[in-house]
PDB file of C-alpha atoms in Angstrom:
ATOM      1  CA  MET A  64      -8.255   0.419  -3.127  1.00  0.00           C
ATOM      2  CA  LEU A  65      -9.525  -0.981   0.171  1.00  0.00           C
ATOM      3  CA  LYS A  66      -5.993  -1.893   1.236  1.00  0.00           C
ATOM      4  CA  LEU A  67      -4.772   1.611   0.426  1.00  0.00           C
ATOM      5  CA  THR A  68      -7.589   3.113   2.523  1.00  0.00           C
ATOM      6  CA  HIS A  69      -6.802   0.764   5.425  1.00  0.00           C
ATOM      7  CA  LEU A  70      -3.125   1.727   5.195  1.00  0.00           C
ATOM      8  CA  SER A  71      -3.952   5.440   5.133  1.00  0.00           C
ATOM      9  CA  LEU A  72      -6.175   5.016   8.186  1.00  0.00           C
ATOM     10  CA  THR A  73      -3.450   3.044   9.953  1.00  0.00           C
ATOM     11  CA  VAL A  74      -0.884   5.739   9.186  1.00  0.00           C
ATOM     12  CA  ALA A  75      -3.197   8.523  10.370  1.00  0.00           C
ATOM     13  CA  VAL A  76      -4.103   6.722  13.612  1.00  0.00           C
ATOM     14  CA  SER A  77      -0.472   5.827  14.271  1.00  0.00           C
ATOM     15  CA  ALA A  78       0.667   9.408  13.670  1.00  0.00           C
ATOM     16  CA  ALA A  79      -2.004  10.742  16.010  1.00  0.00           C
ATOM     17  CA  ALA A  80      -1.090   8.178  18.677  1.00  0.00           C
ATOM     18  CA  LEU A  81       2.586   9.049  18.383  1.00  0.00           C
ATOM     19  CA  ALA A  82       1.870  12.766  18.678  1.00  0.00           C
ATOM     20  CA  LEU A  83      -0.365  12.302  21.713  1.00  0.00           C
ATOM     21  CA  ALA A  84       1.998   9.896  23.408  1.00  0.00           C
ATOM     22  CA  ALA A  85       5.143  11.898  22.692  1.00  0.00           C
ATOM     23  CA  ALA A  86       3.890  15.086  24.347  1.00  0.00           C
ATOM     24  CA  PRO A  87       3.746  13.676  27.919  1.00  0.00           C
ATOM     25  CA  THR A  88       6.979  11.767  27.372  1.00  0.00           C
ATOM     26  CA  LEU A  89       8.789  14.879  26.304  1.00  0.00           C
ATOM     27  CA  ALA A  90       7.216  16.987  29.033  1.00  0.00           C
ATOM     28  CA  GLN A  91       8.146  14.611  31.843  1.00  0.00           C
ATOM     29  CA  THR A  92      11.860  14.470  32.412  1.00  0.00           C
ATOM     30  CA  ASN A  93      13.952  12.923  35.126  1.00  0.00           C
ATOM     31  CA  PRO A  94      14.325  15.559  37.863  1.00  0.00           C
ATOM     32  CA  ALA A  95      17.977  14.559  38.341  1.00  0.00           C
ATOM     33  CA  GLN A  96      18.692  15.652  34.747  1.00  0.00           C
ATOM     34  CA  ASN A  97      17.164  19.110  35.103  1.00  0.00           C
ATOM     35  CA  THR A  98      19.402  22.071  35.619  1.00  0.00           C
ATOM     36  CA  PRO A  99      18.198  25.019  37.707  1.00  0.00           C
ATOM     37  CA  ALA A 100      17.766  27.052  34.515  1.00  0.00           C
ATOM     38  CA  GLN A 101      15.464  24.409  33.089  1.00  0.00           C
ATOM     39  CA  THR A 102      13.328  23.974  36.192  1.00  0.00           C
ATOM     40  CA  GLN A 103      13.023  27.634  37.166  1.00  0.00           C
ATOM     41  CA  PRO A 104      11.862  29.769  34.239  1.00  0.00           C
ATOM     42  CA  SER A 105      12.123  33.510  34.622  1.00  0.00           C
ATOM     43  CA  ALA A 106       9.124  35.215  36.170  1.00  0.00           C
ATOM     44  CA  GLN A 107       8.384  37.069  32.937  1.00  0.00           C
ATOM     45  CA  SER A 108       8.509  33.953  30.739  1.00  0.00           C
ATOM     46  CA  GLN A 109       6.425  32.024  33.299  1.00  0.00           C
ATOM     47  CA  THR A 110       3.815  34.787  33.304  1.00  0.00           C
ATOM     48  CA  THR A 111       3.739  34.809  29.508  1.00  0.00           C
ATOM     49  CA  LEU A 112       3.478  31.017  29.429  1.00  0.00           C
ATOM     50  CA  ASP A 113       0.695  31.053  32.022  1.00  0.00           C
ATOM     51  CA  ALA A 114      -1.237  33.670  30.042  1.00  0.00           C
ATOM     52  CA  MET A 115      -0.844  31.666  26.849  1.00  0.00           C
ATOM     53  CA  LEU A 116      -1.988  28.449  28.558  1.00  0.00           C
ATOM     54  CA  ARG A 117      -4.998  30.192  30.152  1.00  0.00           C
ATOM     55  CA  ALA A 118      -5.952  31.580  26.725  1.00  0.00           C
ATOM     56  CA  LYS A 119      -5.982  28.000  25.430  1.00  0.00           C
ATOM     57  CA  GLY A 120      -8.062  26.838  28.393  1.00  0.00           C
ATOM     58  CA  GLU A 121      -5.186  25.157  30.217  1.00  0.00           C
ATOM     59  CA  GLU A 122      -4.970  25.305  33.992  1.00  0.00           C
ATOM     60  CA  TYR A 123      -2.100  22.856  34.589  1.00  0.00           C
ATOM     61  CA  HIS A 124       1.078  24.117  36.222  1.00  0.00           C
ATOM     62  CA  ARG A 125       4.028  21.906  37.007  1.00  0.00           C
ATOM     63  CA  ALA A 126       4.807  21.833  40.665  1.00  0.00           C
ATOM     64  CA  PRO A 127       8.371  22.602  41.723  1.00  0.00           C
ATOM     65  CA  ASP A 128      10.615  19.563  42.179  1.00  0.00           C
ATOM     66  CA  ALA A 129      10.497  19.918  45.970  1.00  0.00           C
ATOM     67  CA  GLU A 130       6.716  19.468  45.833  1.00  0.00           C
ATOM     68  CA  GLN A 131       6.775  16.466  43.448  1.00  0.00           C
ATOM     69  CA  ASN A 132       5.709  13.134  44.899  1.00  0.00           C
ATOM     70  CA  PRO A 133       8.505  10.665  44.008  1.00  0.00           C
ATOM     71  CA  ALA A 134       6.020   7.785  43.738  1.00  0.00           C
ATOM     72  CA  GLU A 135       3.867   9.760  41.294  1.00  0.00           C
ATOM     73  CA  VAL A 136       6.919  10.780  39.276  1.00  0.00           C
ATOM     74  CA  GLN A 137       8.036   7.142  39.111  1.00  0.00           C
ATOM     75  CA  ALA A 138       4.518   5.999  38.122  1.00  0.00           C
ATOM     76  CA  THR A 139       4.377   8.690  35.432  1.00  0.00           C
ATOM     77  CA  GLN A 140       7.772   7.656  34.089  1.00  0.00           C
ATOM     78  CA  ALA A 141       6.653   3.996  34.022  1.00  0.00           C
ATOM     79  CA  LEU A 142       3.480   4.948  32.138  1.00  0.00           C
ATOM     80  CA  ASN A 143       5.512   7.039  29.715  1.00  0.00           C
ATOM     81  CA  ALA A 144       7.865   4.095  29.122  1.00  0.00           C
ATOM     82  CA  GLU A 145       4.866   1.815  28.512  1.00  0.00           C
ATOM     83  CA  ILE A 146       3.378   4.295  26.048  1.00  0.00           C
ATOM     84  CA  ALA A 147       6.731   4.656  24.285  1.00  0.00           C
ATOM     85  CA  ALA A 148       6.991   0.840  24.006  1.00  0.00           C
ATOM     86  CA  GLU A 149       3.458   0.652  22.593  1.00  0.00           C
ATOM     87  CA  ASN A 150       4.304   3.407  20.119  1.00  0.00           C
ATOM     88  CA  GLN A 151       7.446   1.537  19.074  1.00  0.00           C
ATOM     89  CA  ALA A 152       5.427  -1.662  18.581  1.00  0.00           C
ATOM     90  CA  ALA A 153       2.854   0.283  16.532  1.00  0.00           C
ATOM     91  CA  ALA A 154       5.623   1.815  14.420  1.00  0.00           C
ATOM     92  CA  GLU A 155       7.138  -1.636  13.801  1.00  0.00           C
ATOM     93  CA  LEU A 156       3.723  -3.052  12.875  1.00  0.00           C
ATOM     94  CA  GLU A 157       3.143  -0.135  10.523  1.00  0.00           C
ATOM     95  CA  ALA A 158       6.550  -0.679   8.917  1.00  0.00           C
ATOM     96  CA  ASP A 159       5.742  -4.387   8.474  1.00  0.00           C
ATOM     97  CA  GLU A 160       2.371  -3.536   6.926  1.00  0.00           C
ATOM     98  CA  GLU A 161       3.963  -0.985   4.592  1.00  0.00           C
ATOM     99  CA  ALA A 162       6.554  -3.573   3.537  1.00  0.00           C
ATOM    100  CA  GLY A 163       3.772  -6.106   2.918  1.00  0.00           C
ATOM    101  CA  TYR A 164       1.895  -3.552   0.866  1.00  0.00           C
ATOM    102  CA  ALA A 165       5.020  -2.790  -1.167  1.00  0.00           C
ATOM    103  CA  ARG A 166       5.461  -6.532  -1.814  1.00  0.00           C
ATOM    104  CA  ALA A 167       1.822  -6.796  -2.907  1.00  0.00           C
ATOM    105  CA  VAL A 168       2.247  -3.841  -5.270  1.00  0.00           C
ATOM    106  CA  ALA A 169       5.375  -5.454  -6.748  1.00  0.00           C
ATOM    107  CA  ARG A 170       3.515  -8.785  -7.181  1.00  0.00           C
ATOM    108  CA  ASN A 171       0.656  -6.960  -8.869  1.00  0.00           C
ATOM    109  CA  GLU A 172       3.023  -5.147 -11.241  1.00  0.00           C
ATOM    110  CA  ASN A 173       4.669  -8.481 -12.074  1.00  0.00           C
ATOM    111  CA  ASP A 174       1.256 -10.091 -12.684  1.00  0.00           C
ATOM    112  CA  VAL A 175       0.226  -7.199 -14.935  1.00  0.00           C
ATOM    113  CA  ALA A 176       3.472  -7.542 -16.935  1.00  0.00           C
ATOM    114  CA  GLU A 177       2.938 -11.313 -17.309  1.00  0.00           C
ATOM    115  CA  THR A 178      -0.684 -10.769 -18.361  1.00  0.00           C
ATOM    116  CA  ASP A 179       0.380  -8.168 -20.916  1.00  0.00           C
ATOM    117  CA  ALA A 180       2.967 -10.605 -22.334  1.00  0.00           C
ATOM    118  CA  LEU A 181       0.340 -13.377 -22.526  1.00  0.00           C
ATOM    119  CA  ARG A 182      -2.116 -11.012 -24.213  1.00  0.00           C
ATOM    120  CA  THR A 183       0.530  -9.988 -26.759  1.00  0.00           C
ATOM    121  CA  GLN A 184       1.301 -13.664 -27.479  1.00  0.00           C
ATOM    122  CA  TYR A 185      -2.417 -14.471 -27.767  1.00  0.00           C
ATOM    123  CA  GLU A 186      -2.946 -11.609 -30.216  1.00  0.00           C
ATOM    124  CA  ALA A 187       0.022 -12.783 -32.309  1.00  0.00           C
ATOM    125  CA  ASP A 188      -1.277 -16.379 -32.285  1.00  0.00           C
ATOM    126  CA  LEU A 189      -4.760 -15.169 -33.206  1.00  0.00           C
ATOM    127  CA  ALA A 190      -3.390 -13.106 -36.110  1.00  0.00           C
ATOM    128  CA  ALA A 191      -1.389 -16.126 -37.336  1.00  0.00           C
ATOM    129  CA  ALA A 192      -4.445 -18.412 -37.045  1.00  0.00           C
ATOM    130  CA  THR A 193      -6.625 -15.886 -38.841  1.00  0.00           C
ATOM    131  CA  ALA A 194      -4.061 -15.587 -41.638  1.00  0.00           C
ATOM    132  CA  ALA A 195      -3.785 -19.404 -41.897  1.00  0.00           C
ATOM    133  CA  LYS A 196      -7.595 -19.729 -42.028  1.00  0.00           C
ATOM    134  CA  ALA A 197      -7.774 -17.078 -44.752  1.00  0.00           C
ATOM    135  CA  GLU A 198      -5.088 -18.954 -46.747  1.00  0.00           C
ATOM    136  CA  TYR A 199      -6.966 -22.235 -46.260  1.00  0.00           C
ATOM    137  CA  ASP A 200     -10.259 -20.636 -47.347  1.00  0.00           C
ATOM    138  CA  ARG A 201      -8.545 -19.200 -50.445  1.00  0.00           C
ATOM    139  CA  ALA A 202      -6.955 -22.563 -51.328  1.00  0.00           C
ATOM    140  CA  TYR A 203     -10.247 -24.375 -50.716  1.00  0.00           C
ATOM    141  CA  ALA A 204     -12.121 -21.941 -52.964  1.00  0.00           C
ATOM    142  CA  VAL A 205      -9.556 -22.575 -55.719  1.00  0.00           C
ATOM    143  CA  TRP A 206      -9.886 -26.339 -55.237  1.00  0.00           C
ATOM    144  CA  GLU A 207     -13.710 -26.158 -55.338  1.00  0.00           C
ATOM    145  CA  GLY A 208     -13.464 -24.191 -58.572  1.00  0.00           C
ATOM    146  CA  LEU A 209     -11.242 -26.915 -60.048  1.00  0.00           C
ATOM    147  CA  ILE A 210     -13.672 -29.620 -58.885  1.00  0.00           C
ATOM    148  CA  ARG A 211     -16.651 -27.828 -60.423  1.00  0.00           C
ATOM    149  CA  GLY A 212     -14.716 -27.485 -63.655  1.00  0.00           C
ATOM    150  CA  CYS A 213     -13.729 -31.164 -63.508  1.00  0.00           C
ATOM    151  CA  GLU A 214     -17.301 -32.322 -62.819  1.00  0.00           C
ATOM    152  CA  ALA A 215     -18.617 -30.035 -65.560  1.00  0.00           C
ATOM    153  CA  SER A 216     -16.338 -31.864 -67.976  1.00  0.00           C
ATOM    154  CA  GLY A 217     -18.096 -35.130 -67.184  1.00  0.00           C
ATOM    155  CA  ARG A 218     -15.304 -36.834 -65.277  1.00  0.00           C
ATOM    156  CA  THR A 219     -16.274 -38.997 -62.273  1.00  0.00           C
ATOM    157  CA  ASP A 220     -12.940 -39.139 -60.403  1.00  0.00           C
ATOM    158  CA  CYS A 221     -12.775 -35.412 -59.572  1.00  0.00           C
ATOM    159  CA  ARG A 222     -12.944 -35.594 -55.714  1.00  0.00           C
ATOM    160  CA  VAL A 223      -9.940 -37.872 -55.221  1.00  0.00           C
ATOM    161  CA  ASN A 224      -7.879 -35.316 -53.273  1.00  0.00           C
ATOM    162  CA  ASP A 225     -10.664 -33.752 -51.166  1.00  0.00           C
ATOM    163  CA  PRO A 226      -8.887 -31.593 -48.532  1.00  0.00           C
ATOM    164  CA  ARG A 227     -11.777 -31.835 -46.058  1.00  0.00           C
TER     165      ARG A 227
END
């Protein structure tokens, strides 16, 4: 159960990290790739967007490309690439851990199946031993009865074939 909890926590943390890291990566694009329609929203949509952001407590506004500092843009892109690489490494680690967990579950299922087979064999052996003991006890009781009858007749050689 502890492993399952650790895995759930790992998945939740990884998902949160991916969501947080993906937002800046998606928001920051290479200015050379932007078309005028992408970089210059209509005045009405910009006003609506600004109002929505202010309602959420946001004050950030992207500066026009002409006002962007190329060094800052390059630094931001480098940071975004680093975050994306870290996210990829985290995703690979998570996939490895999930595969390890799946292998452990398969091993456990195999162990349970082997244990069940051993238990079934033990129960069969126990039933056979119990039946053999009951047969021995029955045969011994018959033999004791014959010995008592023999000794009651006065014979002295009655215990020649003692099965004990």
